[in-house]
JSON list of C-alpha atoms in Angstrom, two decimals:
[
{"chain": "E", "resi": 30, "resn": "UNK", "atom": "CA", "xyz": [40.52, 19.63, -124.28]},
{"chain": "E", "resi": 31, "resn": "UNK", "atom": "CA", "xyz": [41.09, 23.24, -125.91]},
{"chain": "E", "resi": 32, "resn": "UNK", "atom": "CA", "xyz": [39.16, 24.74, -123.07]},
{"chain": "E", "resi": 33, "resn": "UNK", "atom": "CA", "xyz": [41.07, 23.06, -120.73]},
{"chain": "E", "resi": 34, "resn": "UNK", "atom": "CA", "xyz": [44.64, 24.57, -122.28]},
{"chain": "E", "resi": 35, "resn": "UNK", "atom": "CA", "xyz": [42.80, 27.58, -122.52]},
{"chain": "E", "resi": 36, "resn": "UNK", "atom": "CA", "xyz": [41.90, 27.86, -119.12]},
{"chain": "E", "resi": 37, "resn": "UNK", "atom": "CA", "xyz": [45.39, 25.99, -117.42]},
{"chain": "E", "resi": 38, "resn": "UNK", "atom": "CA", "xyz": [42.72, 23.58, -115.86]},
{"chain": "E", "resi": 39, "resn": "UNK", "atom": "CA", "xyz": [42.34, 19.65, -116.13]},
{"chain": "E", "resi": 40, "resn": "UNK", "atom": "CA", "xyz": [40.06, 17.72, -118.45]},
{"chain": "E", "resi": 41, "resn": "UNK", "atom": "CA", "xyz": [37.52, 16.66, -115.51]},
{"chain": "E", "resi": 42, "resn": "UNK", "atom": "CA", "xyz": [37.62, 20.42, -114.21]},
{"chain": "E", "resi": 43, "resn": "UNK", "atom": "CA", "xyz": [37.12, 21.21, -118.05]},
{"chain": "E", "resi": 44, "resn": "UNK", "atom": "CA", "xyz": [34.24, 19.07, -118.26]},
{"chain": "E", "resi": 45, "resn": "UNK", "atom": "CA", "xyz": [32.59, 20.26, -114.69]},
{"chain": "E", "resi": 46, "resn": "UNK", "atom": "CA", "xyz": [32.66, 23.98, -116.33]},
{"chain": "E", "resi": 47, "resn": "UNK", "atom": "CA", "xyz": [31.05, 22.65, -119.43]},
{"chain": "E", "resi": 48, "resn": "UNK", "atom": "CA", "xyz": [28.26, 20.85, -117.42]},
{"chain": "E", "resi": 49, "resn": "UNK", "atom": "CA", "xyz": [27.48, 24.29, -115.57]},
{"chain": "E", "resi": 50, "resn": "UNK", "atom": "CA", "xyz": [27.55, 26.27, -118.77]},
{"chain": "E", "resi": 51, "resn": "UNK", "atom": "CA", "xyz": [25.24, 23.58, -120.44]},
{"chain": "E", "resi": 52, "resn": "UNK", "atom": "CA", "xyz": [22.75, 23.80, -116.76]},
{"chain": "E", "resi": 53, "resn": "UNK", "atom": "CA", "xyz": [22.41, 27.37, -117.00]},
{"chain": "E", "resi": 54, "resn": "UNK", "atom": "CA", "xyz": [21.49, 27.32, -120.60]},
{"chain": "E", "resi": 55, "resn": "UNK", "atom": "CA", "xyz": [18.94, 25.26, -119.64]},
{"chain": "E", "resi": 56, "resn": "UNK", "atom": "CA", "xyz": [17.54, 27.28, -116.29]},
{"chain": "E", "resi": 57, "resn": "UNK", "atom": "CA", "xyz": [14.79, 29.65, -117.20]},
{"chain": "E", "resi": 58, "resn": "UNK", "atom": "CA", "xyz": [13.75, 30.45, -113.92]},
{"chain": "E", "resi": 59, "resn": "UNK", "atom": "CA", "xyz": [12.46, 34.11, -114.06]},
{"chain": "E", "resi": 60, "resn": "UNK", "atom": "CA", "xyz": [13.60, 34.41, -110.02]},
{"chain": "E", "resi": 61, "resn": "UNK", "atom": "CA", "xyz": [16.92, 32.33, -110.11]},
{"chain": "E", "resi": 62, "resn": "UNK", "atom": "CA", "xyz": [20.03, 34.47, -109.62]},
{"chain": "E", "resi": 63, "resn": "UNK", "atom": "CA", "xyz": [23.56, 32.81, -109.73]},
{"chain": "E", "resi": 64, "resn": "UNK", "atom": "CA", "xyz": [25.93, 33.83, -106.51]},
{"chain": "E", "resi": 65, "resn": "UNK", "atom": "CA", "xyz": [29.19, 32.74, -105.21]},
{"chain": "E", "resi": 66, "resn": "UNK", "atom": "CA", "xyz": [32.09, 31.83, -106.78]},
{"chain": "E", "resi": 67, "resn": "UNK", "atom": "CA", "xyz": [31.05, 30.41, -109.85]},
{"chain": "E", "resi": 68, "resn": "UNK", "atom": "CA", "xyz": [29.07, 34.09, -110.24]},
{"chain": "E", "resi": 69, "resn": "UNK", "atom": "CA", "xyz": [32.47, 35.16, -109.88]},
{"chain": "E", "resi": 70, "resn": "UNK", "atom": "CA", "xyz": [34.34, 32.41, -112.17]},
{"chain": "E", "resi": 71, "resn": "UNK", "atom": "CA", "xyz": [31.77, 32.99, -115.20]},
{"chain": "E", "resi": 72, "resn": "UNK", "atom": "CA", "xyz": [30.41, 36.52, -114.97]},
{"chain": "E", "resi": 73, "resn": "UNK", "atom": "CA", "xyz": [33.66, 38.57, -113.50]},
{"chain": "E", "resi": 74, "resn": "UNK", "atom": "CA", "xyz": [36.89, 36.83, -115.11]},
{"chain": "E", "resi": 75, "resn": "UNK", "atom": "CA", "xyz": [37.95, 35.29, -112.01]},
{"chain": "E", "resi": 76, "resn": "UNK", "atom": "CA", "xyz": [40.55, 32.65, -113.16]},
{"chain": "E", "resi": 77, "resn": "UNK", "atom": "CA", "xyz": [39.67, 29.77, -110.67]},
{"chain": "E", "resi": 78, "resn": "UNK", "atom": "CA", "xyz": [38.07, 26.68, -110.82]},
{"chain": "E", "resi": 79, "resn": "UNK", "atom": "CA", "xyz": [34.61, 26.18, -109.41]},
{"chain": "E", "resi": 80, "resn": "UNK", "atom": "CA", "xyz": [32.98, 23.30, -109.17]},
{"chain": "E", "resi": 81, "resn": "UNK", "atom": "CA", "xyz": [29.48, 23.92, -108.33]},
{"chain": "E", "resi": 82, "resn": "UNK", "atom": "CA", "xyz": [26.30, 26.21, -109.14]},
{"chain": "E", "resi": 83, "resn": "UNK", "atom": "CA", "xyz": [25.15, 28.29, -106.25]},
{"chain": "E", "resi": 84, "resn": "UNK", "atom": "CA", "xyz": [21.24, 29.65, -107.07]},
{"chain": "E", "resi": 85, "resn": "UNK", "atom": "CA", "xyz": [19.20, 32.00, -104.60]},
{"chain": "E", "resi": 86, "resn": "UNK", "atom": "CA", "xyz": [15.81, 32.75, -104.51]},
{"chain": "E", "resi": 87, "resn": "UNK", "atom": "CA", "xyz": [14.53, 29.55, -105.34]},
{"chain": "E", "resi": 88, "resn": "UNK", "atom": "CA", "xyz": [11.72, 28.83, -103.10]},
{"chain": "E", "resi": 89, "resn": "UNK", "atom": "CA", "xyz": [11.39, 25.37, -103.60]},
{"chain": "E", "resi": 90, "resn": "UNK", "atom": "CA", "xyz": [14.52, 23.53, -104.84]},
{"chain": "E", "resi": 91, "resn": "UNK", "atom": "CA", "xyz": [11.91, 21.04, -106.58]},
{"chain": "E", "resi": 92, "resn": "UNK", "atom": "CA", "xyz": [10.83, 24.43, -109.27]},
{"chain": "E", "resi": 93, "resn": "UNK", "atom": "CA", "xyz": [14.39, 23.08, -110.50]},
{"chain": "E", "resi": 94, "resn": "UNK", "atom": "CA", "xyz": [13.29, 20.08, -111.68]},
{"chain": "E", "resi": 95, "resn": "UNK", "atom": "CA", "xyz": [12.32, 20.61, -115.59]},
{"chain": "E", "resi": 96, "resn": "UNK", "atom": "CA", "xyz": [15.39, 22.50, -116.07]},
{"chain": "E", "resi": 97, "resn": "UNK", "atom": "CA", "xyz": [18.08, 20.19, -114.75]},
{"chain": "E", "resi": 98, "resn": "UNK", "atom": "CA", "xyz": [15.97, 17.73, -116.35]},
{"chain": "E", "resi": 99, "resn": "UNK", "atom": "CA", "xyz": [16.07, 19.10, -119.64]},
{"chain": "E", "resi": 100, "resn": "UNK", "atom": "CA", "xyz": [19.90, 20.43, -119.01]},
{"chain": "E", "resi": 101, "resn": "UNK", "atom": "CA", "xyz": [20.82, 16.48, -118.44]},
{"chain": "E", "resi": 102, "resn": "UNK", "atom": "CA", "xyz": [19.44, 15.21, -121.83]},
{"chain": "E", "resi": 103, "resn": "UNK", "atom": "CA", "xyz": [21.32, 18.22, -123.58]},
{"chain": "E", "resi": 104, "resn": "UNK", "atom": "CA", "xyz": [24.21, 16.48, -121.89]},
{"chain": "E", "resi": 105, "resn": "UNK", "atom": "CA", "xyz": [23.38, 12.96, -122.72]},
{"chain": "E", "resi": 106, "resn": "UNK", "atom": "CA", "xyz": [22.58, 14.01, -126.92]},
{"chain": "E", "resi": 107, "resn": "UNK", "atom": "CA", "xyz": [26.14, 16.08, -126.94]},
{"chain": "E", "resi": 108, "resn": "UNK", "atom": "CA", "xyz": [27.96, 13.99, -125.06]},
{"chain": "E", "resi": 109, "resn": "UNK", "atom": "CA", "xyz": [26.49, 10.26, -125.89]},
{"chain": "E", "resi": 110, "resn": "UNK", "atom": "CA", "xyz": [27.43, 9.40, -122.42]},
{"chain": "E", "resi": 111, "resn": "UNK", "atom": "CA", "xyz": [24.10, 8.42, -119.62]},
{"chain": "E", "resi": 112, "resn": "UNK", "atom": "CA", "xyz": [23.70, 11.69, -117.80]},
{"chain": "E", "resi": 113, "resn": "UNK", "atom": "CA", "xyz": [20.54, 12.02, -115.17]},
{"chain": "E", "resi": 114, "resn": "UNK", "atom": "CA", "xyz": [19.46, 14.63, -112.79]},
{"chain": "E", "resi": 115, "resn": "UNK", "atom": "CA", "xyz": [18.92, 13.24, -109.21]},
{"chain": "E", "resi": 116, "resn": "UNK", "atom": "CA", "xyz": [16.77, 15.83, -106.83]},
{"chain": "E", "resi": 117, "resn": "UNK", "atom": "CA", "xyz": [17.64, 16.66, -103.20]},
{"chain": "E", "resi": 118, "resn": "UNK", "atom": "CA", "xyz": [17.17, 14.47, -100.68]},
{"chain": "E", "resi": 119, "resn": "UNK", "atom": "CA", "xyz": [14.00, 14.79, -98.27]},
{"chain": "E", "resi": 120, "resn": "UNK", "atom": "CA", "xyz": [14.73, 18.48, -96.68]},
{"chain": "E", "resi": 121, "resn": "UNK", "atom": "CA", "xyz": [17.65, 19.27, -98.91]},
{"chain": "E", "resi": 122, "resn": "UNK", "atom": "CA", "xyz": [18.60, 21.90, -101.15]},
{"chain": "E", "resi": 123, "resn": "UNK", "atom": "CA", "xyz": [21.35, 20.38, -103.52]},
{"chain": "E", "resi": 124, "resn": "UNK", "atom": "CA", "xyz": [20.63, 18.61, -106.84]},
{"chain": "E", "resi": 125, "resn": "UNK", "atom": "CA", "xyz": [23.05, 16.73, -108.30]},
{"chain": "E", "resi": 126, "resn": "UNK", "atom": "CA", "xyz": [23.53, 16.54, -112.23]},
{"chain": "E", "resi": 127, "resn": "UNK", "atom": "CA", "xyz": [26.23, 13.36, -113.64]},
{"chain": "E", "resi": 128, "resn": "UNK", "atom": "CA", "xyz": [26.83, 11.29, -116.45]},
{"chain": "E", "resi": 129, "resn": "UNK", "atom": "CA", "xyz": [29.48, 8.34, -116.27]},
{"chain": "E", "resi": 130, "resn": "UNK", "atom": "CA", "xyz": [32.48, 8.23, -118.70]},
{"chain": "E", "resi": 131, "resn": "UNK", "atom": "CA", "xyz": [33.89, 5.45, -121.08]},
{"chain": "E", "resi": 132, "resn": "UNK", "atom": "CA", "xyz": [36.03, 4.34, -118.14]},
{"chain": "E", "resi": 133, "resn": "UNK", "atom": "CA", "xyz": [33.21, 4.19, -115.63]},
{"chain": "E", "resi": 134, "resn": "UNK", "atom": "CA", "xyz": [34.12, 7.13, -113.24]},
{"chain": "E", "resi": 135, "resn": "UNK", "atom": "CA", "xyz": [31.51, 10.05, -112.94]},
{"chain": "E", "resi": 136, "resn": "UNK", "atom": "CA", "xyz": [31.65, 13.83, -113.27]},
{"chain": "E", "resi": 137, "resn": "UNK", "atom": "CA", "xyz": [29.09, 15.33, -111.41]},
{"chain": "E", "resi": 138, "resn": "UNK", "atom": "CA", "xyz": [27.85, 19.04, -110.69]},
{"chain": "E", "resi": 139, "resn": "UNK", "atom": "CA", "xyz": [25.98, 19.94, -107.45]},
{"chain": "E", "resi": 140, "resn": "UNK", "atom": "CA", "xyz": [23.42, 22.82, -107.81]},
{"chain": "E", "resi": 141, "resn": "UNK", "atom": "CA", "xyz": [22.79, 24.43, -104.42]},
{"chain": "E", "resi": 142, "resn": "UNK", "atom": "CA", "xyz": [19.40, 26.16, -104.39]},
{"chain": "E", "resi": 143, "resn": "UNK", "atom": "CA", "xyz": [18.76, 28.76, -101.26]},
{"chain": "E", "resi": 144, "resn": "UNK", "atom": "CA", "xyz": [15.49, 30.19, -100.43]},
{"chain": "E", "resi": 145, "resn": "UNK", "atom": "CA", "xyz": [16.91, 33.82, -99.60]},
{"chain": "E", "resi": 146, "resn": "UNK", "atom": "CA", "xyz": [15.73, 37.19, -101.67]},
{"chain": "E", "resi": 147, "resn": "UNK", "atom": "CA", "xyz": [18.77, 38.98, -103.62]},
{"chain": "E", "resi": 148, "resn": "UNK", "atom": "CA", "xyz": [19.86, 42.58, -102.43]},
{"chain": "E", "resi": 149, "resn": "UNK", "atom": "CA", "xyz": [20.55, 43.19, -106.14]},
{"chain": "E", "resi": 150, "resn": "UNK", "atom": "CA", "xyz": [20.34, 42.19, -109.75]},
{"chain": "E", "resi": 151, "resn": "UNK", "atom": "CA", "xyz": [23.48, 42.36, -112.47]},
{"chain": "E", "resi": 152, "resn": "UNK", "atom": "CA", "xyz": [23.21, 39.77, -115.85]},
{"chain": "E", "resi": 153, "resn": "UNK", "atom": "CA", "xyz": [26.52, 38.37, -116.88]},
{"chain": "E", "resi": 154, "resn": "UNK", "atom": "CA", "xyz": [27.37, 36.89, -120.14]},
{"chain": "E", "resi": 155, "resn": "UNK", "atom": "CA", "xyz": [28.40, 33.23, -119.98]},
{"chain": "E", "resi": 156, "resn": "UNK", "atom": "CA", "xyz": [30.65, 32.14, -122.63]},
{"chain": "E", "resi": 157, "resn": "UNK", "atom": "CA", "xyz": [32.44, 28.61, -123.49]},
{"chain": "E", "resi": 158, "resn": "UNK", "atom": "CA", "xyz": [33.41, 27.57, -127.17]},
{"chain": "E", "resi": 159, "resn": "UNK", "atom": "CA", "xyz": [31.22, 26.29, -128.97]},
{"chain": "E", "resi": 160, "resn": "UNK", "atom": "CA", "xyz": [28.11, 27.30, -127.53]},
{"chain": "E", "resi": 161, "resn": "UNK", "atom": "CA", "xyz": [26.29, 30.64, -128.13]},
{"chain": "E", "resi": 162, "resn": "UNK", "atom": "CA", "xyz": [26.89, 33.27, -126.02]},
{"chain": "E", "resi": 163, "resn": "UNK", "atom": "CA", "xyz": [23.56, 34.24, -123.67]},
{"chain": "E", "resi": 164, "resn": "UNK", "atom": "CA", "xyz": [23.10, 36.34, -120.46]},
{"chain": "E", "resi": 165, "resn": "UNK", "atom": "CA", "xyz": [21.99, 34.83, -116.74]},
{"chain": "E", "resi": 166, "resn": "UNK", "atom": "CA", "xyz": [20.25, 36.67, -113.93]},
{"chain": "E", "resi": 167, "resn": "UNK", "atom": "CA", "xyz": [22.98, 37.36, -111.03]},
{"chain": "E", "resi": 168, "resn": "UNK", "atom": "CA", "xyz": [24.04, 39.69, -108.55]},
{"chain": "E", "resi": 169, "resn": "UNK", "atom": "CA", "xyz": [26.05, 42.56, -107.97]},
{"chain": "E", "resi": 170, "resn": "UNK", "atom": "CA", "xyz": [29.70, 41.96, -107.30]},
{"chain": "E", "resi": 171, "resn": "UNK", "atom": "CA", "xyz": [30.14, 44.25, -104.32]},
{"chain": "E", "resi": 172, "resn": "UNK", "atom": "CA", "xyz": [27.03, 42.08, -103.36]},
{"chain": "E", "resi": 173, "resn": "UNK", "atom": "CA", "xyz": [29.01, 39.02, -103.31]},
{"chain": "E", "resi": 174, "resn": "UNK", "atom": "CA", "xyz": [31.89, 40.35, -101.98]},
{"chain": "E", "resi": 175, "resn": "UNK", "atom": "CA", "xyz": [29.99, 40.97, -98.83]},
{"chain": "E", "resi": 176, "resn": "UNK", "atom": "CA", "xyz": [28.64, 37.48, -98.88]},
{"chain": "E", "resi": 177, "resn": "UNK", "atom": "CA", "xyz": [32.39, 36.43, -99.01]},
{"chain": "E", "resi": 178, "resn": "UNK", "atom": "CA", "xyz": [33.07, 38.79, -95.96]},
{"chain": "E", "resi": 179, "resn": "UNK", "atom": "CA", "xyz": [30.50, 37.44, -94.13]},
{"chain": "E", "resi": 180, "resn": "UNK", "atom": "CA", "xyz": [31.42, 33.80, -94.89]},
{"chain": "E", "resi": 181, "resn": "UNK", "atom": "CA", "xyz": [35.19, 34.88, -93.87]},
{"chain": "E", "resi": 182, "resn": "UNK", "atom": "CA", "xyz": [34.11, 36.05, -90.27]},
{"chain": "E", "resi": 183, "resn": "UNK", "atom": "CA", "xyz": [30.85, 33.02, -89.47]},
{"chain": "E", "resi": 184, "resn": "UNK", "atom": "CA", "xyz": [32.25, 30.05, -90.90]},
{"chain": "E", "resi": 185, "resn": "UNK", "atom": "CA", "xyz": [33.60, 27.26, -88.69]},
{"chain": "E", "resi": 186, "resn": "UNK", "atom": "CA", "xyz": [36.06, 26.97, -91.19]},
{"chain": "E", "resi": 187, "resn": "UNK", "atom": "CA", "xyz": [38.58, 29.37, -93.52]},
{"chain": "E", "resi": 188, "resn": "UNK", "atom": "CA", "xyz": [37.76, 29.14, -97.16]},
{"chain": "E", "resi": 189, "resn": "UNK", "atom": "CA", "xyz": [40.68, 29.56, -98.91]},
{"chain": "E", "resi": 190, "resn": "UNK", "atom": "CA", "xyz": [38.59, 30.33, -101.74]},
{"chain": "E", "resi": 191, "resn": "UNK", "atom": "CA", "xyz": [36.53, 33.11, -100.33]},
{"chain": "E", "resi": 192, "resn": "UNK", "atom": "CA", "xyz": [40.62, 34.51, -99.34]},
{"chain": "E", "resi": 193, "resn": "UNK", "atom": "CA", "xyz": [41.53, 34.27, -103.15]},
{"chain": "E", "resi": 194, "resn": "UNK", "atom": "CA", "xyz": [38.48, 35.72, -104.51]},
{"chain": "E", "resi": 195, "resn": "UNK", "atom": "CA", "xyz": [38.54, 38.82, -101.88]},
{"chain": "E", "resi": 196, "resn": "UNK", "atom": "CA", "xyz": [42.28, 39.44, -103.25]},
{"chain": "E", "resi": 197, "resn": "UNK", "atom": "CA", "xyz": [41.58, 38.84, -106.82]},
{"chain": "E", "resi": 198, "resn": "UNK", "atom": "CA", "xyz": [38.48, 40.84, -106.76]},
{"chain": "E", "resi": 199, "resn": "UNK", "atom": "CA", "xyz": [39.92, 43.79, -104.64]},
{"chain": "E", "resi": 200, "resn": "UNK", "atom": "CA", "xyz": [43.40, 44.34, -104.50]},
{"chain": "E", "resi": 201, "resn": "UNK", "atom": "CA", "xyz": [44.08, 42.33, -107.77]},
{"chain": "E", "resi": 202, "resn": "UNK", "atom": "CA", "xyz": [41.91, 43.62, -110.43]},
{"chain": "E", "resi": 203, "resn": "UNK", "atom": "CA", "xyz": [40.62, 47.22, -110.40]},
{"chain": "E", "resi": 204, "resn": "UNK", "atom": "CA", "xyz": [37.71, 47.22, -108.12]},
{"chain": "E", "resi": 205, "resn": "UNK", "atom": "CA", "xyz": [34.08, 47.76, -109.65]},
{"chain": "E", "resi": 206, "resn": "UNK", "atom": "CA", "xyz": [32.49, 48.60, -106.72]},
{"chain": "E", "resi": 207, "resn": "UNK", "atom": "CA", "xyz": [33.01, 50.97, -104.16]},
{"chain": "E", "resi": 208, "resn": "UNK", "atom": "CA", "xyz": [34.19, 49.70, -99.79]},
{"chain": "E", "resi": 209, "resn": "UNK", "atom": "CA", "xyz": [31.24, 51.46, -98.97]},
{"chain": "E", "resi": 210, "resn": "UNK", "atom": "CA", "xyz": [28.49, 49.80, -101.24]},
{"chain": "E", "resi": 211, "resn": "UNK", "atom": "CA", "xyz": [30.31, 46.33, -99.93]},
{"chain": "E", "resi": 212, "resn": "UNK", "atom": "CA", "xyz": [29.55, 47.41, -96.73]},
{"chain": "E", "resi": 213, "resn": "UNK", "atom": "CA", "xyz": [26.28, 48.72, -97.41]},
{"chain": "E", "resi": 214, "resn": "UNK", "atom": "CA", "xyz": [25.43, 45.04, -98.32]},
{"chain": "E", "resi": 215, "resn": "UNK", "atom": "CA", "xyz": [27.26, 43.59, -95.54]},
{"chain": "E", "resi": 216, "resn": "UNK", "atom": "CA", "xyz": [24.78, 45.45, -92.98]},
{"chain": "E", "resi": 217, "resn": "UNK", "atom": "CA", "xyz": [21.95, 44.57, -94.77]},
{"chain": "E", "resi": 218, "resn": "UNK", "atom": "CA", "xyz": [22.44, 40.77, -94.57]}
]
């Protein structure tokens, strides 16, 4: 509940961002690198909600499986509530981490795993109360800036988060990267 007051965000959105914290703890994965928006959310104070894990370079999503394994019985023995990991289905990528509440309904956590090499490598500390500090392989932001470009200009549809975070991240906050090692990325992708 604190974190949620902290943070201006709901108790179930409050809980979500604990699960990640608590799966990422647990993922000691030499190659895994966190991208996306929750890279963005945890690692480079952007103030928005995210509500998944996005990993790359995980060749096979089923390398996952003693970590999210281990990260759901953390759960369980904090929380006292059932939590399981369930793996992706047959030619998937996605595993799915929940536990159900007093009142029956479920919070889950999806934790997409792509097969595709990193341009770059930046740690970032994740922090949440109560929990030590520790640092997680990741990427460079200018390198996911350019993924958010490039999702901007191939998806079907418009994120409206990919909008906020190319605002927040550029015109918002003082920029950490350079237009030109953005687009550097961009044309290697």
């Amino acid at each position: 509940e604190k974190y949620a007051e902290l943070k201006g965000i709901s108790s179930r959105d409050a809980q979500q961002t604990f699960m990640q914290v608590i799966t990422l703890k647990n993922l000691s994965l030499r190659e895994a690198r966190l991208i996306g928006g929750t890279a963005l959310v945890i690692g480079h104070g952007n103030p928005r909600f995210s509500e998944d894990i996005d990993l790359s370079q995980i060749s096979a999503p089923e390398k996952l499986a003693p970590f999210l394994g281990k990260a759901a019985r953390e759960l369980q023995n904090l929380l006292g509530l059932q939590s399981s990991a369930t793996p992706p289905k047959e030619g998937g990528l996605t595993w799915r981490i929940n536990y159900r509440q007093p009142d029956g309904s479920q919070v889950r956590l999806h934790i997409d795993s792509q097969p595709y090499h990193c341009l770059s490598a930046h740690p970032v500390m994740v922090e949440y109360p109560g929990i030590a500090p520790f640092v997680f392989p990741s990427i460079e932001m200018a390198d996911i800036i350019a993924d958010k470009l490039i999702a901007i200009a191939f998806r079907k549809y418009l994120g409206g988060r990919d909008i906020f975070d190319l605002w927040y991240h550029r015109l918002k906050t003082p920029a950490t990267f350079s237009d030109q090692s953005v687009l550097n990325f961009v044309i290697l992708k």
